[in-house]
mmCIF file of C-alpha atoms in Angstrom:
data_model
loop_
_atom_site.group_PDB
_atom_site.id
_atom_site.type_symbol
_atom_site.label_atom_id
_atom_site.label_comp_id
_atom_site.label_asym_id
_atom_site.label_seq_id
_atom_site.Cartn_x
_atom_site.Cartn_y
_atom_site.Cartn_z
ATOM 1 C CA MET A 1 -15.759 -65.967 -65.547
ATOM 2 C CA LYS A 2 -15.339 -63.697 -62.675
ATOM 3 C CA ARG A 3 -17.976 -64.182 -59.828
ATOM 4 C CA LYS A 4 -20.077 -61.557 -58.295
ATOM 5 C CA ILE A 5 -21.566 -61.312 -54.837
ATOM 6 C CA LEU A 6 -24.316 -58.847 -54.271
ATOM 7 C CA CYS A 7 -24.751 -57.747 -50.743
ATOM 8 C CA PRO A 8 -27.581 -55.153 -50.009
ATOM 9 C CA THR A 9 -27.295 -53.085 -46.981
ATOM 10 C CA ASP A 10 -29.445 -50.510 -45.030
ATOM 11 C CA PHE A 11 -26.479 -49.622 -42.746
ATOM 12 C CA SER A 12 -27.913 -51.578 -39.815
ATOM 13 C CA ALA A 13 -26.347 -54.086 -37.481
ATOM 14 C CA HIS A 14 -28.142 -56.825 -39.375
ATOM 15 C CA SER A 15 -26.745 -55.812 -42.634
ATOM 16 C CA ARG A 16 -23.249 -55.589 -41.223
ATOM 17 C CA ALA A 17 -23.449 -59.319 -40.423
ATOM 18 C CA GLY A 18 -24.286 -59.871 -44.147
ATOM 19 C CA ILE A 19 -21.503 -57.644 -45.409
ATOM 20 C CA ALA A 20 -18.890 -59.595 -42.941
ATOM 21 C CA CYS A 21 -20.066 -62.697 -44.477
ATOM 22 C CA ALA A 22 -20.135 -61.527 -48.050
ATOM 23 C CA ALA A 23 -16.477 -59.986 -47.550
ATOM 24 C CA LEU A 24 -15.271 -63.280 -46.169
ATOM 25 C CA LEU A 25 -16.883 -65.264 -49.253
ATOM 26 C CA ALA A 26 -15.547 -62.744 -51.708
ATOM 27 C CA ALA A 27 -12.005 -62.907 -50.123
ATOM 28 C CA THR A 28 -12.061 -66.623 -50.150
ATOM 29 C CA THR A 29 -13.365 -67.287 -53.478
ATOM 30 C CA GLY A 30 -11.727 -64.002 -55.392
ATOM 31 C CA ALA A 31 -15.254 -62.797 -56.218
ATOM 32 C CA GLU A 32 -16.009 -59.114 -56.813
ATOM 33 C CA LEU A 33 -18.265 -57.748 -54.072
ATOM 34 C CA LEU A 34 -21.164 -55.381 -54.841
ATOM 35 C CA LEU A 35 -22.337 -53.406 -51.783
ATOM 36 C CA PHE A 36 -25.959 -52.227 -52.661
ATOM 37 C CA HIS A 37 -28.149 -49.611 -51.068
ATOM 38 C CA VAL A 38 -31.658 -48.459 -52.032
ATOM 39 C CA THR A 39 -32.350 -44.881 -51.348
ATOM 40 C CA ARG A 40 -35.650 -42.865 -51.449
ATOM 41 C CA PHE A 41 -36.458 -39.976 -53.595
ATOM 42 C CA PRO A 42 -37.799 -37.027 -51.622
ATOM 43 C CA PHE A 43 -41.361 -37.065 -52.920
ATOM 44 C CA HIS A 44 -42.134 -33.825 -51.050
ATOM 45 C CA GLU A 45 -40.164 -31.949 -53.728
ATOM 46 C CA LEU A 46 -42.739 -33.348 -56.353
ATOM 47 C CA LEU A 47 -45.479 -31.581 -54.653
ATOM 48 C CA VAL A 48 -44.463 -28.228 -56.025
ATOM 49 C CA PRO A 49 -46.730 -27.065 -58.662
ATOM 50 C CA CYS A 50 -45.434 -26.024 -62.171
ATOM 51 C CA ASP A 51 -47.049 -24.821 -65.371
ATOM 52 C CA ALA A 52 -46.432 -26.454 -68.805
ATOM 53 C CA GLY A 53 -43.545 -24.030 -69.608
ATOM 54 C CA THR A 54 -41.401 -24.899 -66.719
ATOM 55 C CA ALA A 55 -42.158 -28.672 -66.850
ATOM 56 C CA VAL A 56 -39.173 -29.444 -68.906
ATOM 57 C CA ILE A 57 -36.844 -27.635 -66.676
ATOM 58 C CA GLU A 58 -38.641 -29.269 -63.567
ATOM 59 C CA GLN A 59 -38.061 -32.756 -65.172
ATOM 60 C CA ARG A 60 -34.358 -32.051 -65.938
ATOM 61 C CA LEU A 61 -33.981 -30.879 -62.341
ATOM 62 C CA ARG A 62 -35.469 -33.954 -60.988
ATOM 63 C CA ALA A 63 -33.105 -36.077 -63.090
ATOM 64 C CA LEU A 64 -30.045 -34.214 -61.645
ATOM 65 C CA ALA A 65 -31.608 -34.757 -58.170
ATOM 66 C CA VAL A 66 -31.922 -38.600 -58.709
ATOM 67 C CA CYS A 67 -28.159 -38.745 -59.972
ATOM 68 C CA ARG A 68 -27.194 -36.612 -56.913
ATOM 69 C CA LEU A 69 -29.116 -39.144 -54.597
ATOM 70 C CA LEU A 70 -27.600 -42.116 -56.128
ATOM 71 C CA ARG A 71 -23.934 -40.582 -55.801
ATOM 72 C CA GLU A 72 -24.636 -39.749 -52.218
ATOM 73 C CA ALA A 73 -25.881 -43.320 -51.557
ATOM 74 C CA GLU A 74 -22.788 -44.813 -52.944
ATOM 75 C CA ALA A 75 -20.617 -42.282 -50.949
ATOM 76 C CA GLY A 76 -22.665 -43.439 -47.878
ATOM 77 C CA ILE A 77 -21.766 -47.282 -48.594
ATOM 78 C CA ARG A 78 -18.097 -46.080 -48.880
ATOM 79 C CA ARG A 79 -18.220 -44.219 -45.475
ATOM 80 C CA PHE A 80 -20.000 -47.219 -43.988
ATOM 81 C CA VAL A 81 -17.197 -49.535 -45.248
ATOM 82 C CA GLU A 82 -14.499 -47.168 -43.922
ATOM 83 C CA LEU A 83 -16.153 -47.047 -40.404
ATOM 84 C CA HIS A 84 -16.965 -50.798 -40.029
ATOM 85 C CA PHE A 85 -14.703 -52.727 -42.366
ATOM 86 C CA ALA A 86 -11.552 -50.878 -43.136
ATOM 87 C CA ARG A 87 -9.319 -53.706 -42.285
ATOM 88 C CA GLN A 88 -11.393 -56.515 -44.047
ATOM 89 C CA PHE A 89 -11.805 -54.569 -47.200
ATOM 90 C CA GLY A 90 -8.079 -53.821 -47.908
ATOM 91 C CA ASP A 91 -7.293 -56.327 -50.665
ATOM 92 C CA LEU A 92 -10.957 -57.058 -51.721
ATOM 93 C CA SER A 93 -12.462 -56.032 -55.013
ATOM 94 C CA TRP A 94 -15.471 -54.276 -54.346
ATOM 95 C CA ARG A 95 -17.879 -51.526 -55.527
ATOM 96 C CA ALA A 96 -20.602 -49.479 -54.182
ATOM 97 C CA VAL A 97 -23.865 -49.430 -56.256
ATOM 98 C CA ALA A 98 -27.068 -47.649 -55.386
ATOM 99 C CA GLY A 99 -30.536 -47.915 -56.618
ATOM 100 C CA LEU A 100 -33.875 -45.847 -56.270
ATOM 101 C CA GLY A 101 -37.199 -47.614 -55.674
ATOM 102 C CA LYS A 102 -38.853 -50.359 -53.830
ATOM 103 C CA VAL A 103 -36.064 -52.371 -51.984
ATOM 104 C CA PRO A 104 -36.865 -56.030 -52.981
ATOM 105 C CA ALA A 105 -37.486 -55.011 -56.815
ATOM 106 C CA GLU A 106 -34.241 -52.990 -56.841
ATOM 107 C CA ILE A 107 -32.141 -55.750 -55.284
ATOM 108 C CA LEU A 108 -33.516 -58.171 -57.905
ATOM 109 C CA ALA A 109 -33.029 -55.753 -60.847
ATOM 110 C CA THR A 110 -29.430 -55.157 -59.746
ATOM 111 C CA ALA A 111 -28.763 -58.885 -59.317
ATOM 112 C CA CYS A 112 -29.769 -59.381 -62.894
ATOM 113 C CA ARG A 113 -28.146 -56.286 -64.357
ATOM 114 C CA GLU A 114 -24.853 -57.156 -62.600
ATOM 115 C CA GLU A 115 -25.331 -60.802 -63.359
ATOM 116 C CA ALA A 116 -24.816 -61.707 -59.643
ATOM 117 C CA ASP A 117 -23.677 -65.376 -58.614
ATOM 118 C CA LEU A 118 -24.910 -64.923 -55.028
ATOM 119 C CA ILE A 119 -26.987 -62.570 -52.986
ATOM 120 C CA VAL A 120 -25.923 -62.159 -49.316
ATOM 121 C CA MET A 121 -28.269 -60.573 -47.045
ATOM 122 C CA GLY A 122 -28.372 -59.785 -43.308
ATOM 123 C CA ARG A 123 -31.686 -60.883 -41.857
ATOM 124 C CA ARG A 124 -33.769 -59.608 -38.974
ATOM 125 C CA ASP A 125 -35.857 -61.626 -36.639
ATOM 126 C CA ARG A 126 -39.414 -60.349 -36.752
ATOM 127 C CA PRO A 127 -42.352 -61.098 -34.370
ATOM 128 C CA PRO A 128 -44.633 -63.859 -35.609
ATOM 129 C CA LEU A 129 -47.525 -61.444 -36.153
ATOM 130 C CA GLN A 130 -45.567 -59.206 -38.372
ATOM 131 C CA ARG A 131 -44.358 -62.322 -40.132
ATOM 132 C CA LEU A 132 -47.967 -63.456 -40.831
ATOM 133 C CA PHE A 133 -49.075 -60.140 -42.450
ATOM 134 C CA SER A 134 -45.875 -59.115 -44.501
ATOM 135 C CA ARG A 135 -42.873 -60.724 -46.157
ATOM 136 C CA SER A 136 -39.547 -59.620 -45.198
ATOM 137 C CA VAL A 137 -37.331 -58.208 -47.685
ATOM 138 C CA SER A 138 -35.010 -61.334 -47.624
ATOM 139 C CA GLU A 139 -37.826 -63.587 -48.085
ATOM 140 C CA ALA A 140 -39.209 -61.517 -51.141
ATOM 141 C CA VAL A 141 -35.842 -61.591 -52.672
ATOM 142 C CA SER A 142 -35.270 -65.247 -52.029
ATOM 143 C CA ARG A 143 -38.618 -66.161 -53.793
ATOM 144 C CA ALA A 144 -37.761 -64.323 -56.973
ATOM 145 C CA ALA A 145 -34.020 -64.268 -57.178
ATOM 146 C CA PRO A 146 -32.045 -65.201 -60.322
ATOM 147 C CA CYS A 147 -29.212 -66.770 -58.298
ATOM 148 C CA PRO A 148 -28.916 -68.266 -54.814
ATOM 149 C CA VAL A 149 -29.618 -66.129 -51.788
ATOM 150 C CA LEU A 150 -27.801 -66.539 -48.379
ATOM 151 C CA THR A 151 -29.290 -64.771 -45.478
ATOM 152 C CA VAL A 152 -27.284 -64.338 -42.256
ATOM 153 C CA ARG A 153 -28.244 -63.540 -38.821
ATOM 154 C CA PRO A 154 -26.095 -61.593 -36.446
ATOM 155 C CA ALA A 155 -24.158 -63.744 -33.812
ATOM 156 C CA GLN A 156 -25.275 -67.023 -35.525
ATOM 157 C CA VAL A 157 -23.061 -69.623 -33.908
ATOM 158 C CA ILE A 158 -22.690 -73.461 -34.298
ATOM 159 C CA GLU A 159 -21.406 -75.291 -31.507
ATOM 160 C CA PRO A 160 -19.202 -78.182 -32.587
ATOM 161 C CA GLY A 161 -19.202 -81.215 -30.280
ATOM 162 C CA ALA A 162 -16.113 -80.041 -28.157
ATOM 163 C CA GLY A 163 -14.097 -76.938 -28.328
ATOM 164 C CA SER A 164 -14.730 -73.373 -29.000
ATOM 165 C CA PRO A 165 -17.794 -72.159 -30.944
ATOM 166 C CA THR A 166 -17.203 -72.053 -34.654
ATOM 167 C CA PRO A 167 -18.940 -69.158 -36.777
ATOM 168 C CA ALA A 168 -21.644 -70.541 -39.037
ATOM 169 C CA LEU A 169 -19.964 -69.186 -42.058
ATOM 170 C CA ALA A 170 -16.977 -71.442 -41.386
ATOM 171 C CA ALA A 171 -19.324 -74.423 -41.747
ATOM 172 C CA VAL A 172 -20.720 -73.119 -44.896
ATOM 173 C CA LEU A 173 -17.360 -72.745 -46.379
ATOM 174 C CA GLN A 174 -16.024 -76.075 -45.180
ATOM 175 C CA GLY A 175 -19.072 -77.911 -46.149
ATOM 176 C CA SER A 176 -20.796 -80.503 -44.190
ATOM 177 C CA ARG A 177 -18.860 -82.822 -42.064
ATOM 178 C CA ALA A 178 -20.176 -86.379 -42.209
#
């Protein structure tokens, strides 16, 4: 059974930390990495009025626009990888996947559709008041995910007793030291 790691990205520094972690896990385990981005539909284009005769044509044009948006989003993922991860992704098995809709719902749907074994997400630190009134994307995904979810904060470091700092990911891969 081939393993799959789903890693959503919004092209931010926070998501870069998630991608770096997911790439290391994929390289270590031989899993396929799915980089996923949710794009938005330009709803202002829907405001153009049309009569019943042109409705079918309008519907087909919107379907073509959606396909174009998804292709552009996947191309954006590939450019992002080339810019930030060219060396790390050399021998890695990975694909760019895009979705259209609400971010948490699209991540969950893609995890189910692709039968992901793990979701790796970059996490933002949010102010307490913001956390009180709304859930973060990573929290919403974690609560409903069909598989384990690993959230990663940038520059997260564990200090072992003596010596140089070890990235938190190395501790996760090595397991706990008792």
